[in-house]
């Protein structure tokens, strides 16, 4: 009797989990959505020494005859190179820098399965692999690979700080904008205190997703997915009011999302970012760092960026008042920020 009840209870729990957890999206195989290969394209081995990643070289628009320094761009959670990085690429190119973009393994034009696996340690290893690629290809591309600047936004802002620890001597300076510094768990706890009902709902859906994932993985040997961005109270990894519009606005300004991208990350991704906490390692960063924060950031709160500044020996912090996480990617804030970033790289990469 007791076991029947327990079995029925578990079956019901799993059935509920499968009903409320998100569906697996249909990914277009990455081999079908690669941009036409061009001379700017570079394929290189990623941080796992196995997966092939795709990057792009963007040479400076003007040259003074000297081989230009290189800036490597590291993107945010679930984002892919292309349009969303182009304001940064063009600004740095116009300022005389070569700019390299790439996709983390399992994203965009890079290989790797399951698709859309957000895995901070692997992402950081991919950044290191991109640095190795720049060192290897530098001469051929006519750049000065002994002067590299790292730039990262949001989750990538945390990654470039991690990549700066014991880094290759070619790395001279780091810019980390609206960075992920504390773990997602800490942000959820803040959310629980501010919006207990909505946050509670999403935690239940999240747990259902985890249960579905464990059954899918063990019994059915299938991946399961969470939405990357969604409405408050959903199972999405990012779900503050305004996140959906802000995020999709960055991903493909003014249009439909291209490149086979889907609003989904493996369920495992959620667990990785839940405990990813660059803050604990930042006293080991010895390079000059420019931190950019926004006062009203609910995803990557400014108080954690302030804490990062206190741990890093040589860090400058600039905080934009009255802006949210997604407000720095266009208009006046973007202009102001780019001019600070270019001044900073000019100081350390020349
Ligand atoms: C990849 O290769 C490098 C150099 O041989 C090694 O240091 C590193 O640990 C390897 N990484 C993995 C994930 O196997
Ligand atoms: C941003 O935060 C400050 C300080 O908490 C607050 O005074 C201000 O009204 C907020 N601005 C917006 C746009 O939410």
Tab-separated table of C-alpha atoms and ligand atoms in Angstrom:
chain	number	residue	atom	x	y	z
A	1	UNK	CA	0.000	0.000	0.000
A	2	UNK	CA	2.711	2.417	1.068
A	3	UNK	CA	4.816	1.652	-2.019
A	4	UNK	CA	1.820	2.003	-4.329
A	5	UNK	CA	1.231	5.463	-2.910
A	6	UNK	CA	4.868	6.447	-3.228
A	7	UNK	CA	5.031	5.147	-6.802
A	8	UNK	CA	1.808	6.950	-7.709
A	9	UNK	CA	3.129	10.130	-6.119
A	10	UNK	CA	6.408	9.949	-8.030
A	11	UNK	CA	4.615	9.167	-11.291
A	12	UNK	CA	2.330	12.150	-10.742
A	13	UNK	CA	5.308	14.372	-9.947
A	14	UNK	CA	7.100	13.298	-13.115
A	15	UNK	CA	3.931	13.737	-15.193
A	16	UNK	CA	3.491	17.249	-13.795
A	17	UNK	CA	7.156	17.976	-14.396
A	18	UNK	CA	6.844	16.925	-18.038
A	19	UNK	CA	3.711	19.056	-18.452
A	20	UNK	CA	5.051	22.280	-17.036
A	21	UNK	CA	8.695	22.005	-18.075
A	22	UNK	CA	9.594	23.581	-21.419
A	23	UNK	CA	9.754	21.602	-24.683
A	24	UNK	CA	12.923	20.827	-26.573
A	25	UNK	CA	13.241	23.230	-29.513
A	26	UNK	CA	14.068	22.116	-33.052
A	27	UNK	CA	17.596	23.246	-33.633
A	28	UNK	CA	18.675	23.745	-37.203
A	29	UNK	CA	21.899	21.745	-37.506
A	30	UNK	CA	24.767	24.184	-37.149
A	31	UNK	CA	26.395	22.933	-40.360
A	32	UNK	CA	23.390	24.292	-42.276
A	33	UNK	CA	23.408	27.745	-40.773
A	34	UNK	CA	27.024	28.809	-41.130
A	35	UNK	CA	27.520	32.088	-42.905
A	36	UNK	CA	29.329	31.749	-46.169
A	37	UNK	CA	32.972	31.162	-45.286
A	38	UNK	CA	35.014	34.198	-46.106
A	39	UNK	CA	38.588	35.286	-45.615
A	40	UNK	CA	37.603	36.823	-42.280
A	41	UNK	CA	36.480	33.411	-41.000
A	42	UNK	CA	38.741	31.334	-38.805
A	43	UNK	CA	38.071	27.810	-37.585
A	44	UNK	CA	40.035	26.764	-34.518
A	45	UNK	CA	40.056	24.067	-31.852
A	46	UNK	CA	38.117	25.060	-28.730
A	47	UNK	CA	38.989	24.825	-25.062
A	48	UNK	CA	38.182	21.100	-24.858
A	49	UNK	CA	40.948	20.428	-27.463
A	50	UNK	CA	38.327	18.828	-29.653
A	51	UNK	CA	35.340	20.959	-30.694
A	52	UNK	CA	35.885	23.254	-33.710
A	53	UNK	CA	34.895	26.866	-33.086
A	54	UNK	CA	34.250	29.616	-35.613
A	55	UNK	CA	35.589	33.123	-35.261
A	56	UNK	CA	35.899	36.217	-37.419
A	57	UNK	CA	38.771	38.653	-37.901
A	58	UNK	CA	37.816	42.290	-38.368
A	59	UNK	CA	40.840	44.375	-39.323
A	60	UNK	CA	40.988	48.094	-38.499
A	61	UNK	CA	39.380	50.466	-40.966
A	62	UNK	CA	42.481	52.653	-41.092
A	63	UNK	CA	46.123	51.803	-40.618
A	64	UNK	CA	49.110	53.908	-39.636
A	65	UNK	CA	51.460	51.239	-40.987
A	66	UNK	CA	52.053	49.711	-37.556
A	67	UNK	CA	50.623	46.242	-36.838
A	68	UNK	CA	47.468	46.914	-34.766
A	69	UNK	CA	46.732	45.471	-31.314
A	70	UNK	CA	43.851	42.992	-31.089
A	71	UNK	CA	40.648	43.073	-29.062
A	72	UNK	CA	38.884	39.768	-28.392
A	73	UNK	CA	35.145	40.032	-27.718
A	74	UNK	CA	33.408	37.553	-25.372
A	75	UNK	CA	29.634	37.529	-25.606
A	76	UNK	CA	26.905	37.179	-22.974
A	77	UNK	CA	24.638	34.324	-21.949
A	78	UNK	CA	23.273	32.428	-24.955
A	79	UNK	CA	24.314	35.149	-27.411
A	80	UNK	CA	26.028	34.701	-30.771
A	81	UNK	CA	28.484	36.794	-32.759
A	82	UNK	CA	27.168	38.848	-35.658
A	83	UNK	CA	24.874	41.859	-35.605
A	84	UNK	CA	24.676	42.049	-31.831
A	85	UNK	CA	28.410	42.748	-31.538
A	86	UNK	CA	28.719	44.974	-34.583
A	87	UNK	CA	28.503	48.361	-32.769
A	88	UNK	CA	31.496	47.292	-30.669
A	89	UNK	CA	33.373	45.763	-33.597
A	90	UNK	CA	33.015	48.923	-35.730
A	91	UNK	CA	33.895	51.322	-32.906
A	92	UNK	CA	37.105	49.438	-32.069
A	93	UNK	CA	37.969	49.000	-35.774
A	94	UNK	CA	37.581	52.738	-36.337
A	95	UNK	CA	39.823	53.354	-33.343
A	96	UNK	CA	42.564	51.353	-35.070
A	97	UNK	CA	42.144	47.917	-33.507
A	98	UNK	CA	41.784	44.475	-35.035
A	99	UNK	CA	38.734	42.807	-33.486
A	100	UNK	CA	38.088	39.083	-33.138
A	101	UNK	CA	34.634	37.638	-32.428
A	102	UNK	CA	33.765	33.972	-31.988
A	103	UNK	CA	31.000	31.657	-30.804
A	104	UNK	CA	31.344	29.491	-27.702
A	105	UNK	CA	31.130	25.748	-28.334
A	106	UNK	CA	27.541	24.597	-29.052
A	107	UNK	CA	26.456	28.128	-30.109
A	108	UNK	CA	26.014	29.901	-33.448
A	109	UNK	CA	28.592	28.882	-36.033
A	110	UNK	CA	30.679	26.779	-33.654
A	111	UNK	CA	30.387	22.994	-33.414
A	112	UNK	CA	29.466	21.038	-30.320
A	113	UNK	CA	26.556	18.994	-28.993
A	114	UNK	CA	24.147	19.214	-27.293
A	115	UNK	CA	23.382	22.628	-28.804
A	116	UNK	CA	23.141	25.626	-26.470
A	117	UNK	CA	25.033	24.292	-23.514
A	118	UNK	CA	25.903	27.256	-21.286
A	119	UNK	CA	28.936	26.113	-19.380
A	120	UNK	CA	31.046	28.873	-17.797
A	121	UNK	CA	34.229	26.831	-17.322
A	122	UNK	CA	34.083	25.635	-20.937
A	123	UNK	CA	33.318	29.174	-22.158
A	124	UNK	CA	36.425	30.484	-20.356
A	125	UNK	CA	38.496	27.667	-21.874
A	126	UNK	CA	37.109	28.672	-25.300
A	127	UNK	CA	38.254	32.267	-24.670
A	128	UNK	CA	41.720	30.916	-23.880
A	129	UNK	CA	41.622	28.859	-27.081
A	130	UNK	CA	40.719	32.022	-29.023
A	131	UNK	CA	43.718	33.808	-27.457
A	132	UNK	CA	45.964	30.916	-28.556
A	133	UNK	CA	44.484	31.181	-32.056
A	134	UNK	CA	45.222	34.955	-32.152
A	135	UNK	CA	48.814	34.267	-31.121
A	136	UNK	CA	49.136	31.645	-33.834
A	137	UNK	CA	47.472	33.599	-36.651
A	138	UNK	CA	48.649	37.085	-35.685
A	139	UNK	CA	51.550	37.383	-38.098
A	140	UNK	CA	49.551	36.019	-41.021
A	141	UNK	CA	46.768	38.538	-40.300
A	142	UNK	CA	49.223	41.439	-39.964
A	143	UNK	CA	48.331	42.244	-36.338
A	144	UNK	CA	50.418	42.582	-33.184
A	145	UNK	CA	49.375	39.535	-31.173
A	146	UNK	CA	51.647	40.535	-28.306
A	147	UNK	CA	49.100	43.260	-27.396
A	148	UNK	CA	45.651	41.801	-26.799
A	149	UNK	CA	42.740	43.380	-24.952
A	150	UNK	CA	39.913	41.235	-23.603
A	151	UNK	CA	36.366	42.581	-23.690
A	152	UNK	CA	33.324	40.798	-22.287
A	153	UNK	CA	29.709	41.677	-21.690
A	154	UNK	CA	27.314	40.276	-19.058
A	155	UNK	CA	28.134	36.571	-18.559
A	156	UNK	CA	31.153	37.156	-20.844
A	157	UNK	CA	32.132	40.059	-18.552
A	158	UNK	CA	32.632	37.499	-15.790
A	159	UNK	CA	34.434	35.136	-18.181
A	160	UNK	CA	37.071	37.672	-19.290
A	161	UNK	CA	37.929	38.351	-15.644
A	162	UNK	CA	38.368	34.606	-15.090
A	163	UNK	CA	40.454	34.380	-18.282
A	164	UNK	CA	42.665	37.206	-16.941
A	165	UNK	CA	43.882	35.023	-14.048
A	166	UNK	CA	47.378	33.628	-14.833
A	167	UNK	CA	46.786	34.719	-18.388
A	168	UNK	CA	49.101	34.680	-21.356
A	169	UNK	CA	51.484	37.718	-21.230
A	170	UNK	CA	49.975	38.953	-24.507
A	171	UNK	CA	46.860	39.981	-22.558
A	172	UNK	CA	47.395	43.609	-21.495
A	173	UNK	CA	44.017	44.857	-20.257
A	174	UNK	CA	40.422	43.796	-19.677
A	175	UNK	CA	37.053	45.499	-20.089
A	176	UNK	CA	34.157	43.896	-18.283
A	177	UNK	CA	30.755	45.488	-18.851
A	178	UNK	CA	27.605	44.796	-16.789
A	179	UNK	CA	29.395	41.625	-15.692
A	180	UNK	CA	28.052	38.482	-14.066
A	181	UNK	CA	30.066	38.576	-10.829
A	182	UNK	CA	28.013	36.763	-8.182
A	183	UNK	CA	26.229	33.442	-8.673
A	184	UNK	CA	22.726	33.293	-10.163
A	185	UNK	CA	21.662	31.723	-6.849
A	186	UNK	CA	22.490	34.996	-5.053
A	187	UNK	CA	20.412	36.909	-7.597
A	188	UNK	CA	17.484	34.488	-7.113
A	189	UNK	CA	17.673	34.986	-3.339
A	190	UNK	CA	17.443	38.761	-3.859
A	191	UNK	CA	14.478	38.075	-6.204
A	192	UNK	CA	12.792	35.901	-3.547
A	193	UNK	CA	12.908	38.813	-1.125
A	194	UNK	CA	11.575	41.360	-3.632
A	195	UNK	CA	9.017	39.290	-5.599
A	196	UNK	CA	8.338	36.111	-3.597
A	197	UNK	CA	5.273	34.856	-5.557
A	198	UNK	CA	6.693	35.308	-9.069
A	199	UNK	CA	10.105	34.018	-8.054
A	200	UNK	CA	8.471	31.095	-6.214
A	201	UNK	CA	6.567	30.138	-9.378
A	202	UNK	CA	9.695	30.146	-11.468
A	203	UNK	CA	11.575	28.105	-8.868
A	204	UNK	CA	8.810	25.434	-9.011
A	205	UNK	CA	9.015	25.358	-12.838
A	206	UNK	CA	12.770	25.228	-12.610
A	207	UNK	CA	12.634	22.243	-10.254
A	208	UNK	CA	10.095	20.558	-12.570
A	209	UNK	CA	12.555	21.126	-15.406
A	210	UNK	CA	15.329	19.501	-13.386
A	211	UNK	CA	13.133	16.477	-12.673
A	212	UNK	CA	12.196	16.195	-16.350
A	213	UNK	CA	15.860	16.496	-17.248
A	214	UNK	CA	16.964	13.729	-14.909
A	215	UNK	CA	14.269	11.361	-16.234
A	216	UNK	CA	14.937	12.351	-19.866
A	217	UNK	CA	18.668	11.930	-19.500
A	218	UNK	CA	18.642	8.628	-17.619
A	219	UNK	CA	15.650	6.839	-19.128
A	220	UNK	CA	15.145	8.417	-22.536
A	221	UNK	CA	18.743	9.603	-23.074
A	222	UNK	CA	17.410	12.906	-24.409
A	223	UNK	CA	18.376	16.498	-23.676
A	224	UNK	CA	15.847	18.820	-22.097
A	225	UNK	CA	15.827	22.598	-22.318
A	226	UNK	CA	14.922	25.815	-20.490
A	227	UNK	CA	14.071	29.050	-22.284
A	228	UNK	CA	16.997	31.481	-22.111
A	229	UNK	CA	14.743	34.491	-21.681
A	230	UNK	CA	11.064	34.742	-20.772
A	231	UNK	CA	8.379	36.427	-18.725
A	232	UNK	CA	8.601	36.719	-14.920
A	233	UNK	CA	7.393	33.502	-13.271
A	234	UNK	CA	8.467	31.269	-16.186
A	235	UNK	CA	11.283	28.725	-16.125
A	236	UNK	CA	13.521	31.038	-18.185
A	237	UNK	CA	17.093	31.688	-17.077
A	238	UNK	CA	16.523	35.453	-17.418
A	239	UNK	CA	13.074	36.688	-16.493
A	240	UNK	CA	13.052	40.139	-14.979
A	241	UNK	CA	10.434	42.532	-16.377
A	242	UNK	CA	11.898	43.888	-19.627
A	243	UNK	CA	14.487	41.118	-20.093
A	244	UNK	CA	12.766	39.588	-23.142
A	245	UNK	CA	12.572	42.843	-25.099
A	246	UNK	CA	16.060	43.891	-24.008
A	247	UNK	CA	17.681	40.583	-24.802
A	248	UNK	CA	16.011	40.028	-28.171
A	249	UNK	CA	16.846	43.638	-29.032
A	250	UNK	CA	20.547	42.904	-28.563
A	251	UNK	CA	20.441	39.543	-30.268
A	252	UNK	CA	19.207	40.944	-33.511
A	253	UNK	CA	18.567	44.655	-33.486
A	254	UNK	CA	15.464	45.414	-35.522
A	255	UNK	CA	14.662	42.005	-36.911
A	256	UNK	CA	14.174	38.318	-36.801
A	257	UNK	CA	16.771	36.222	-35.048
A	258	UNK	CA	19.003	34.441	-37.535
A	259	UNK	CA	21.727	31.837	-37.553
A	260	UNK	CA	19.656	28.931	-36.232
A	261	UNK	CA	19.454	30.509	-32.795
A	262	UNK	CA	16.701	29.251	-30.477
A	263	UNK	CA	15.499	30.655	-27.202
A	264	UNK	CA	16.648	27.592	-25.294
A	265	UNK	CA	19.552	26.385	-23.205
A	266	UNK	CA	20.122	22.860	-21.930
A	267	UNK	CA	18.636	22.274	-18.497
A	268	UNK	CA	22.132	21.568	-17.259
A	269	UNK	CA	23.066	25.174	-18.159
A	270	UNK	CA	20.862	26.453	-15.347
A	271	UNK	CA	22.809	24.460	-12.790
A	272	UNK	CA	26.135	25.734	-14.091
A	273	UNK	CA	25.237	29.412	-13.824
A	274	UNK	CA	23.482	28.885	-10.498
A	275	UNK	CA	26.862	28.368	-8.844
A	276	UNK	CA	29.188	30.329	-11.153
A	277	UNK	CA	30.756	33.044	-8.995
A	278	UNK	CA	33.756	34.873	-10.496
A	279	UNK	CA	33.819	37.138	-7.408
A	280	UNK	CA	35.489	34.404	-5.351
A	281	UNK	CA	38.527	34.401	-7.689
A	282	UNK	CA	38.972	38.078	-8.475
A	283	UNK	CA	41.770	38.868	-6.035
A	284	UNK	CA	43.946	36.844	-8.449
A	285	UNK	CA	43.386	39.264	-11.337
A	286	UNK	CA	46.587	41.279	-11.856
A	287	UNK	CA	45.782	43.100	-15.105
A	288	UNK	CA	44.318	46.588	-15.489
A	289	UNK	CA	40.525	46.249	-15.601
A	290	UNK	CA	37.771	48.666	-16.575
A	291	UNK	CA	34.458	47.671	-14.991
A	292	UNK	CA	31.221	49.172	-16.302
A	293	UNK	CA	28.053	48.799	-14.246
A	294	UNK	CA	24.541	50.217	-14.426
A	295	UNK	CA	22.741	51.360	-11.294
A	296	UNK	CA	19.437	49.550	-11.881
A	297	UNK	CA	20.719	46.172	-13.035
A	298	UNK	CA	18.532	43.324	-11.761
A	299	UNK	CA	20.449	40.543	-13.577
A	300	UNK	CA	23.987	41.555	-12.648
A	301	UNK	CA	23.500	43.947	-9.718
A	302	UNK	CA	25.884	46.918	-9.476
A	303	UNK	CA	26.708	46.141	-5.845
A	304	UNK	CA	28.510	42.980	-6.943
A	305	UNK	CA	30.477	44.938	-9.562
A	306	UNK	CA	31.477	47.339	-6.769
A	307	UNK	CA	32.625	44.297	-4.763
A	308	UNK	CA	34.644	43.164	-7.789
A	309	UNK	CA	36.376	46.553	-7.956
A	310	UNK	CA	37.406	46.178	-4.322
A	311	UNK	CA	38.980	42.759	-4.971
A	312	UNK	CA	40.872	43.563	-8.169
A	313	UNK	CA	44.150	45.405	-7.532
A	314	UNK	CA	44.061	47.627	-10.593
A	315	UNK	CA	40.428	48.265	-11.454
A	316	UNK	CA	38.471	51.336	-12.474
A	317	UNK	CA	34.692	51.322	-12.131
A	318	UNK	CA	32.210	53.467	-13.989
A	319	UNK	CA	28.537	53.264	-12.964
A	320	UNK	CA	25.787	54.639	-15.219
A	321	UNK	CA	22.932	55.996	-13.106
A	322	UNK	CA	19.287	55.094	-13.843
A	323	UNK	CA	19.951	52.402	-16.443
A	324	UNK	CA	19.041	48.707	-16.599
A	325	UNK	CA	21.094	45.730	-17.781
A	326	UNK	CA	20.071	46.036	-21.446
A	327	UNK	CA	20.175	49.845	-21.741
A	328	UNK	CA	23.829	50.254	-22.685
A	329	UNK	CA	23.699	48.670	-26.130
A	330	UNK	CA	22.475	51.719	-28.051
A	331	UNK	CA	21.924	55.480	-28.022
A	332	UNK	CA	23.756	57.910	-25.746
A	333	UNK	CA	24.809	55.330	-23.126
A	334	UNK	CA	26.509	53.250	-25.838
A	335	UNK	CA	28.340	56.308	-27.190
A	336	UNK	CA	29.551	57.379	-23.749
A	337	UNK	CA	30.594	53.858	-22.867
A	338	UNK	CA	32.470	53.233	-26.116
A	339	UNK	CA	34.452	56.415	-25.719
A	340	UNK	CA	35.513	55.329	-22.196
A	341	UNK	CA	36.389	51.864	-23.454
A	342	UNK	CA	38.501	53.195	-26.333
A	343	UNK	CA	40.358	55.604	-23.993
A	344	UNK	CA	41.064	52.664	-21.692
A	345	UNK	CA	42.382	50.368	-24.436
A	346	UNK	CA	44.410	53.257	-25.920
A	347	UNK	CA	46.074	53.668	-22.545
A	348	UNK	CA	47.054	50.015	-22.112
A	349	UNK	CA	47.410	48.566	-25.610
A	350	UNK	CA	49.696	51.218	-27.099
B	1	LIG	C1	44.125	20.794	-23.855
B	1	LIG	O1	45.501	20.782	-24.172
B	1	LIG	C2	46.303	21.626	-23.367
B	1	LIG	C3	47.714	21.625	-23.931
B	1	LIG	O2	48.125	20.361	-24.294
B	1	LIG	C4	46.236	21.144	-21.907
B	1	LIG	O3	46.994	21.990	-21.085
B	1	LIG	C5	44.782	21.151	-21.457
B	1	LIG	O4	44.655	20.648	-20.157
B	1	LIG	C6	43.895	20.360	-22.413
B	1	LIG	N1	42.509	20.567	-22.040
B	1	LIG	C7	41.613	19.585	-21.959
B	1	LIG	C8	40.233	19.975	-21.553
B	1	LIG	O5	41.903	18.430	-22.198
B	2	LIG	C1	17.505	53.349	-10.111
B	2	LIG	O1	17.885	53.137	-8.765
B	2	LIG	C2	17.906	54.336	-7.982
B	2	LIG	C3	18.470	53.983	-6.622
B	2	LIG	O2	17.875	52.871	-6.069
B	2	LIG	C4	16.508	54.915	-7.933
B	2	LIG	O3	16.529	56.115	-7.184
B	2	LIG	C5	16.052	55.193	-9.360
B	2	LIG	O4	14.714	55.663	-9.352
B	2	LIG	C6	16.131	53.939	-10.217
B	2	LIG	N1	15.854	54.302	-11.602
B	2	LIG	C7	15.066	53.576	-12.378
B	2	LIG	C8	14.941	54.043	-13.798
B	2	LIG	O5	14.486	52.570	-11.976
